Amino acid sequence: MDDRGPRVVIVGGGFGGLAAAKALRKTPARVLLIDRTNHHLFQPLLYQVATAVLATGQIASPIREILRKQHNATVILGEVTGVDVNHQSVLVNSTDREDVPIPYDYLILATGAGPSYFGHDEYEKFAPGLKSLADAVAARNKILQAFEQAEAEEDPSRHRDLLTFVLVGAGPTGVEMAGALAGLVRSTLRSEYRRIDPSAARIILVDLGSRVLGTFADDLSRAAKERLERLGVEVRLGHGVDRIDAEGVIVAGERIASKTVIWTAGVAPSPAGGWLKGETDRAGRVRVRTDLTVAGHPEIFVIGDTASLDQDGKPLPGVAQVALQQGRYAGRLIHRRVTGRAAPRPFRYFDKGNMAVVGKGFAVLQSGRVHVSGLLAWLAWAAVHLEFVGQSSLRISVFLQWVWTYLTGQRGSRLIVNHHASANDGARTPSGPERQPAGTR
Ligand SMILES: Cc1cc2nc3c(=O)[nH]c(=O)nc-3n(C[C@H](O)[C@H](O)[C@H](O)COP(=O)(O)OP(=O)(O)OC[C@H]3O[C@@H](n4cnc5c(N)ncnc54)[C@H](O)[C@@H]3O)c2cc1C
């Protein structure tokens, strides 16, 4: 790496961080991108890994490979644990060392968000979220395992609980996951089991709000709900979960027995606000100025899901486009400073619209006054997602898989991958006289 020019440290290789790094490709600076994973993840398609449509390698790419041609960029695998703003350094835990200080002249924090259990962190153990590749594989294991367990279970009265799937949160992730799960049980798995009927599985989508896809217009939200119901999803609105435990959930006083509960509700920003000890909003996101820097620190930028910026009196949403546009802006601003040019105009988000898929061949699309639902919206969704899915080789394989799944109902990756064979040990119950091992009758 060239040792001349200022050091630009970027923390996070997600949508925002990667866009910033790429915007700095012609800058006479040393760009250092630090991420705790070795890959850039396309989070909008995580639910397709969780429901076995795509494999992990189709929605994520090594950051090192993406930046291989950018000679001013170095990629470091490590977890940032803090920022020393006085000495201008970030503290990094790498595989063999802790709190190693890495100096910066400019810092871009793009550390994203994680799930929020709204003060009930104890739910996490029973209702894992969907934020990382590991989460998606864990959810896929859980879903496929439930069918295996039910097939092996000779007592039919237990099938219903095993084949009840509860999704908590009817935002885009919950709705997309519910639609894809419905496709899995009603089509892909239908003919493969002998003792159970996978298509009889219950999929329940629960939300405290009165609408699914609450950030979309009323007509689209209604269209999505009708579509879900046509796919056999039970949509329960107006009540949050009162409790989640090993036996399932309690909603509006009613216990719903389920072995598979997945949390698709709130998100909480990364701890970047605590590292900087600066101003944050109520959710804990770092308040930034219109040039995306932190008050009093023109050298520190915070972007994407972990930043808080109002535009036209409303906070910008935590979506990929905001992170991408902010990343590009921060990169360009630093480029202009380093090359002695005037600062650009304040950051302004250009809203290209929102989309969500509701099962096979159906999506809702909202862009300004344009509201579309159905196949046309789904085709637009597929085209936009393919465009952003990363490298061209992945684009081709994802496209082919979608066409194959659309035509045949078959999915790309239905493997149960337990990295530790003993993962289920705690869940086993002893087989007594009244509970004979499967297959002994
Ligand atoms: C399941 C799901 C579905 C979504 N669907 C959509 C959608 O359909 N459309 C849409 O627009 N948006 C969607 N989003 C939101 C979108 O993915 C986010 O808004 C976007 O990823 C934010 O980008 P970011 O760069 O701020 O953070 P991220 O993309 O989350 O990247 C953060 C990066 O920082 C790294 N990191 C975090 N902490 C540290 C640390 N301490 N040290 C080192 N590295 C660290 C992480 O490993 C990660 O690579 C979805 C999100 C999820 C979870």
CSV table of C-alpha atoms in Angstrom, one decimal, residues 42-278:
chain,number,residue,atom,x,y,z
A,42,PHE,CA,-26.9,-8.0,0.5
A,43,GLN,CA,-29.3,-7.9,3.5
A,44,PRO,CA,-32.5,-7.5,1.4
A,45,LEU,CA,-32.2,-11.1,0.2
A,46,LEU,CA,-31.4,-12.6,3.6
A,47,TYR,CA,-35.0,-14.0,3.8
A,48,GLN,CA,-34.3,-16.0,0.6
A,49,VAL,CA,-31.4,-17.8,2.3
A,50,ALA,CA,-33.6,-18.4,5.4
A,51,THR,CA,-36.3,-19.9,3.2
A,52,ALA,CA,-33.9,-22.0,1.2
A,53,VAL,CA,-34.3,-20.2,-2.2
A,54,LEU,CA,-30.7,-19.0,-2.4
A,55,ALA,CA,-27.4,-20.2,-0.9
A,56,THR,CA,-25.3,-18.0,1.3
A,57,GLY,CA,-22.6,-17.4,-1.4
A,58,GLN,CA,-25.3,-15.9,-3.7
A,59,ILE,CA,-26.1,-13.0,-1.5
A,60,ALA,CA,-22.6,-12.1,-0.1
A,61,SER,CA,-19.2,-11.5,-1.6
A,62,PRO,CA,-15.7,-11.1,0.0
A,63,ILE,CA,-15.0,-7.4,0.5
A,64,ARG,CA,-11.4,-8.1,-0.5
A,65,GLU,CA,-12.5,-9.5,-3.8
A,66,ILE,CA,-14.8,-6.5,-4.5
A,67,LEU,CA,-12.0,-4.0,-3.9
A,68,ARG,CA,-9.2,-6.1,-5.5
A,69,LYS,CA,-8.7,-3.6,-8.3
A,70,GLN,CA,-8.7,-0.5,-6.0
A,71,HIS,CA,-5.0,-0.2,-5.2
A,72,ASN,CA,-5.4,2.6,-2.6
A,73,ALA,CA,-7.7,0.4,-0.5
A,74,THR,CA,-6.7,-2.1,2.1
A,75,VAL,CA,-9.2,-4.5,3.8
A,76,ILE,CA,-8.8,-5.5,7.4
A,77,LEU,CA,-10.8,-8.2,9.2
A,78,GLY,CA,-11.5,-6.9,12.7
A,79,GLU,CA,-14.1,-5.7,15.1
A,80,VAL,CA,-14.0,-2.0,16.1
A,81,THR,CA,-14.6,-1.6,19.8
A,82,GLY,CA,-14.2,2.2,20.2
A,83,VAL,CA,-13.0,5.5,18.9
A,84,ASP,CA,-10.4,7.7,20.6
A,85,VAL,CA,-11.4,11.0,19.1
A,86,ASN,CA,-8.6,13.0,20.8
A,87,HIS,CA,-5.9,10.8,19.4
A,88,GLN,CA,-7.8,10.2,16.1
A,89,SER,CA,-7.6,6.4,16.2
A,90,VAL,CA,-10.1,3.5,16.2
A,91,LEU,CA,-9.6,0.5,18.5
A,92,VAL,CA,-9.7,-2.8,16.8
A,93,ASN,CA,-10.0,-6.4,18.0
A,94,SER,CA,-8.4,-8.7,15.4
A,95,THR,CA,-8.1,-12.5,15.5
A,96,ASP,CA,-5.1,-12.5,17.8
A,97,ARG,CA,-5.0,-9.0,19.4
A,98,GLU,CA,-7.3,-6.7,21.3
A,99,ASP,CA,-7.8,-2.9,21.2
A,100,VAL,CA,-5.1,-2.2,18.6
A,101,PRO,CA,-5.2,1.5,17.8
A,102,ILE,CA,-5.4,2.4,14.1
A,103,PRO,CA,-4.9,6.1,13.4
A,104,TYR,CA,-7.0,8.1,10.9
A,105,ASP,CA,-7.1,11.5,9.4
A,106,TYR,CA,-10.7,10.9,8.2
A,107,LEU,CA,-13.1,8.4,9.7
A,108,ILE,CA,-16.3,7.1,8.2
A,109,LEU,CA,-18.4,5.0,10.6
A,110,ALA,CA,-20.9,2.8,8.6
A,111,THR,CA,-21.6,0.1,11.2
A,112,GLY,CA,-25.3,-0.4,10.4
A,113,ALA,CA,-27.9,-1.8,12.8
A,114,GLY,CA,-28.9,-5.0,14.7
A,115,PRO,CA,-32.2,-6.3,15.9
A,116,SER,CA,-34.0,-4.5,18.8
A,117,TYR,CA,-36.2,-6.6,21.1
A,118,PHE,CA,-37.7,-3.4,22.6
A,119,GLY,CA,-36.3,-4.0,26.0
A,120,HIS,CA,-37.0,-7.8,26.0
A,121,ASP,CA,-33.5,-9.2,25.1
A,122,GLU,CA,-34.6,-12.4,26.8
A,123,TYR,CA,-36.7,-13.1,23.6
A,124,GLU,CA,-33.6,-13.4,21.4
A,125,LYS,CA,-32.9,-17.0,22.5
A,126,PHE,CA,-36.4,-18.2,21.4
A,127,ALA,CA,-36.9,-15.8,18.5
A,128,PRO,CA,-33.7,-15.1,16.6
A,129,GLY,CA,-33.5,-12.1,14.3
A,130,LEU,CA,-32.4,-11.9,10.7
A,131,LYS,CA,-29.4,-9.6,10.3
A,132,SER,CA,-26.5,-11.7,9.2
A,133,LEU,CA,-25.7,-14.8,7.1
A,134,ALA,CA,-25.3,-16.8,10.2
A,135,ASP,CA,-28.8,-15.7,11.3
A,136,ALA,CA,-30.3,-16.7,8.0
A,137,VAL,CA,-28.6,-20.2,8.1
A,138,ALA,CA,-29.8,-20.6,11.7
A,139,ALA,CA,-33.4,-19.7,10.6
A,140,ARG,CA,-33.2,-22.1,7.7
A,141,ASN,CA,-31.9,-24.9,9.9
A,142,LYS,CA,-34.8,-24.2,12.4
A,143,ILE,CA,-37.5,-24.2,9.7
A,144,LEU,CA,-36.2,-27.4,7.9
A,145,GLN,CA,-35.5,-29.1,11.2
A,146,ALA,CA,-39.2,-28.6,12.2
A,147,PHE,CA,-40.4,-30.6,9.2
A,148,GLU,CA,-37.8,-33.3,9.9
A,149,GLN,CA,-38.9,-33.5,13.6
A,150,ALA,CA,-42.6,-33.6,12.6
A,151,GLU,CA,-42.0,-36.4,10.1
A,152,ALA,CA,-40.1,-38.4,12.7
A,153,GLU,CA,-42.8,-37.7,15.4
A,154,GLU,CA,-45.4,-40.5,15.6
A,155,ASP,CA,-47.8,-38.6,17.8
A,156,PRO,CA,-49.9,-36.6,15.3
A,157,SER,CA,-51.1,-34.3,18.1
A,158,ARG,CA,-47.6,-32.8,18.2
A,159,HIS,CA,-47.4,-32.1,14.5
A,160,ARG,CA,-49.4,-28.9,14.7
A,161,ASP,CA,-47.0,-27.2,17.2
A,162,LEU,CA,-44.0,-28.3,15.3
A,163,LEU,CA,-45.4,-27.0,12.0
A,164,THR,CA,-46.5,-23.6,13.4
A,165,PHE,CA,-44.2,-20.8,12.3
A,166,VAL,CA,-44.6,-17.4,13.9
A,167,LEU,CA,-43.0,-14.2,12.5
A,168,VAL,CA,-43.0,-11.2,14.8
A,169,GLY,CA,-43.1,-8.0,12.9
A,170,ALA,CA,-45.1,-7.2,9.7
A,171,GLY,CA,-42.6,-4.8,8.1
A,172,PRO,CA,-40.9,-5.7,4.8
A,173,THR,CA,-38.8,-8.5,6.3
A,174,GLY,CA,-41.7,-10.2,8.0
A,175,VAL,CA,-44.0,-9.9,5.0
A,176,GLU,CA,-41.3,-11.2,2.6
A,177,MET,CA,-40.4,-14.0,4.9
A,178,ALA,CA,-44.0,-15.0,5.4
A,179,GLY,CA,-44.7,-15.0,1.6
A,180,ALA,CA,-41.5,-17.1,0.9
A,181,LEU,CA,-42.3,-19.5,3.7
A,182,ALA,CA,-45.8,-20.0,2.3
A,183,GLY,CA,-44.2,-20.9,-1.0
A,184,LEU,CA,-41.8,-23.4,0.7
A,185,VAL,CA,-44.5,-25.3,2.5
A,186,ARG,CA,-47.3,-25.2,0.0
A,187,SER,CA,-45.2,-26.0,-3.1
A,188,THR,CA,-41.6,-27.1,-2.6
A,189,LEU,CA,-42.0,-29.5,0.3
A,190,ARG,CA,-45.5,-30.7,-0.5
A,191,SER,CA,-44.8,-34.1,-2.1
A,192,GLU,CA,-41.7,-35.1,-0.1
A,193,TYR,CA,-43.0,-36.2,3.3
A,194,ARG,CA,-45.0,-39.4,4.0
A,195,ARG,CA,-46.3,-38.9,7.6
A,196,ILE,CA,-47.0,-35.2,7.5
A,197,ASP,CA,-48.6,-32.8,5.1
A,198,PRO,CA,-46.3,-29.8,4.9
A,199,SER,CA,-48.9,-27.7,3.2
A,200,ALA,CA,-51.0,-27.8,6.4
A,201,ALA,CA,-48.3,-25.9,8.2
A,202,ARG,CA,-49.5,-22.6,9.9
A,203,ILE,CA,-47.7,-19.4,9.2
A,204,ILE,CA,-48.7,-16.6,11.6
A,205,LEU,CA,-47.5,-13.0,11.1
A,206,VAL,CA,-48.0,-10.8,14.2
A,207,ASP,CA,-47.7,-7.0,14.5
A,208,LEU,CA,-48.7,-4.4,17.0
A,209,GLY,CA,-49.5,-2.0,14.2
A,210,SER,CA,-52.9,-2.0,12.4
A,211,ARG,CA,-51.3,-2.6,8.9
A,212,VAL,CA,-48.7,-4.8,7.3
A,213,LEU,CA,-46.0,-2.8,5.6
A,214,GLY,CA,-46.8,0.2,7.7
A,215,THR,CA,-44.4,2.5,5.8
A,216,PHE,CA,-46.2,1.9,2.5
A,217,ALA,CA,-49.4,3.7,1.4
A,218,ASP,CA,-52.8,2.2,2.5
A,219,ASP,CA,-53.7,0.7,-0.8
A,220,LEU,CA,-50.4,-1.2,-1.1
A,221,SER,CA,-50.6,-2.3,2.5
A,222,ARG,CA,-54.1,-3.7,1.9
A,223,ALA,CA,-53.0,-5.5,-1.3
A,224,ALA,CA,-50.1,-7.1,0.5
A,225,LYS,CA,-52.3,-8.3,3.4
A,226,GLU,CA,-54.9,-9.8,0.9
A,227,ARG,CA,-52.1,-11.5,-1.0
A,228,LEU,CA,-50.6,-13.0,2.2
A,229,GLU,CA,-54.1,-14.3,3.3
A,230,ARG,CA,-54.5,-15.9,-0.1
A,231,LEU,CA,-51.2,-17.7,0.4
A,232,GLY,CA,-52.6,-19.0,3.7
A,233,VAL,CA,-50.7,-16.7,6.1
A,234,GLU,CA,-52.7,-15.8,9.2
A,235,VAL,CA,-52.2,-12.1,9.7
A,236,ARG,CA,-52.7,-10.9,13.3
A,237,LEU,CA,-52.6,-7.1,13.6
A,238,GLY,CA,-53.2,-4.7,16.5
A,239,HIS,CA,-51.5,-6.8,19.1
A,240,GLY,CA,-47.8,-7.3,19.9
A,241,VAL,CA,-46.4,-10.4,21.5
A,242,ASP,CA,-47.0,-10.4,25.3
A,243,ARG,CA,-44.4,-13.1,25.8
A,244,ILE,CA,-42.0,-15.4,23.8
A,245,ASP,CA,-40.7,-18.6,25.4
A,246,ALA,CA,-39.6,-22.1,24.5
A,247,GLU,CA,-43.2,-23.1,24.0
A,248,GLY,CA,-44.1,-20.4,21.6
A,249,VAL,CA,-45.7,-16.9,21.9
A,250,ILE,CA,-48.6,-15.3,23.8
A,251,VAL,CA,-50.5,-12.8,21.6
A,252,ALA,CA,-53.5,-10.8,23.1
A,253,GLY,CA,-53.7,-13.4,25.9
A,254,GLU,CA,-53.8,-16.4,23.6
A,255,ARG,CA,-51.0,-18.9,23.6
A,256,ILE,CA,-49.8,-20.0,20.2
A,257,ALA,CA,-47.7,-23.1,20.5
A,258,SER,CA,-44.7,-23.0,18.1
A,259,LYS,CA,-41.2,-24.3,18.0
A,260,THR,CA,-40.2,-21.8,15.3
A,261,VAL,CA,-40.5,-18.1,16.1
A,262,ILE,CA,-38.5,-15.6,14.1
A,263,TRP,CA,-38.1,-11.9,15.1
A,264,THR,CA,-38.6,-9.6,12.1
A,265,ALA,CA,-39.5,-6.5,14.1
A,266,GLY,CA,-37.4,-3.6,15.3
A,267,VAL,CA,-33.8,-2.6,14.6
A,268,ALA,CA,-31.3,-0.9,16.9
A,269,PRO,CA,-28.2,1.1,15.6
A,270,SER,CA,-24.7,-0.1,16.2
A,271,PRO,CA,-23.0,1.3,19.4
A,272,ALA,CA,-21.2,4.0,17.4
A,273,GLY,CA,-23.0,6.7,19.3
A,274,GLY,CA,-21.4,5.4,22.5
A,275,TRP,CA,-17.9,5.4,20.9
A,276,LEU,CA,-18.2,9.1,20.0
A,277,LYS,CA,-20.1,10.2,23.1
A,278,GLY,CA,-21.8,12.7,20.9
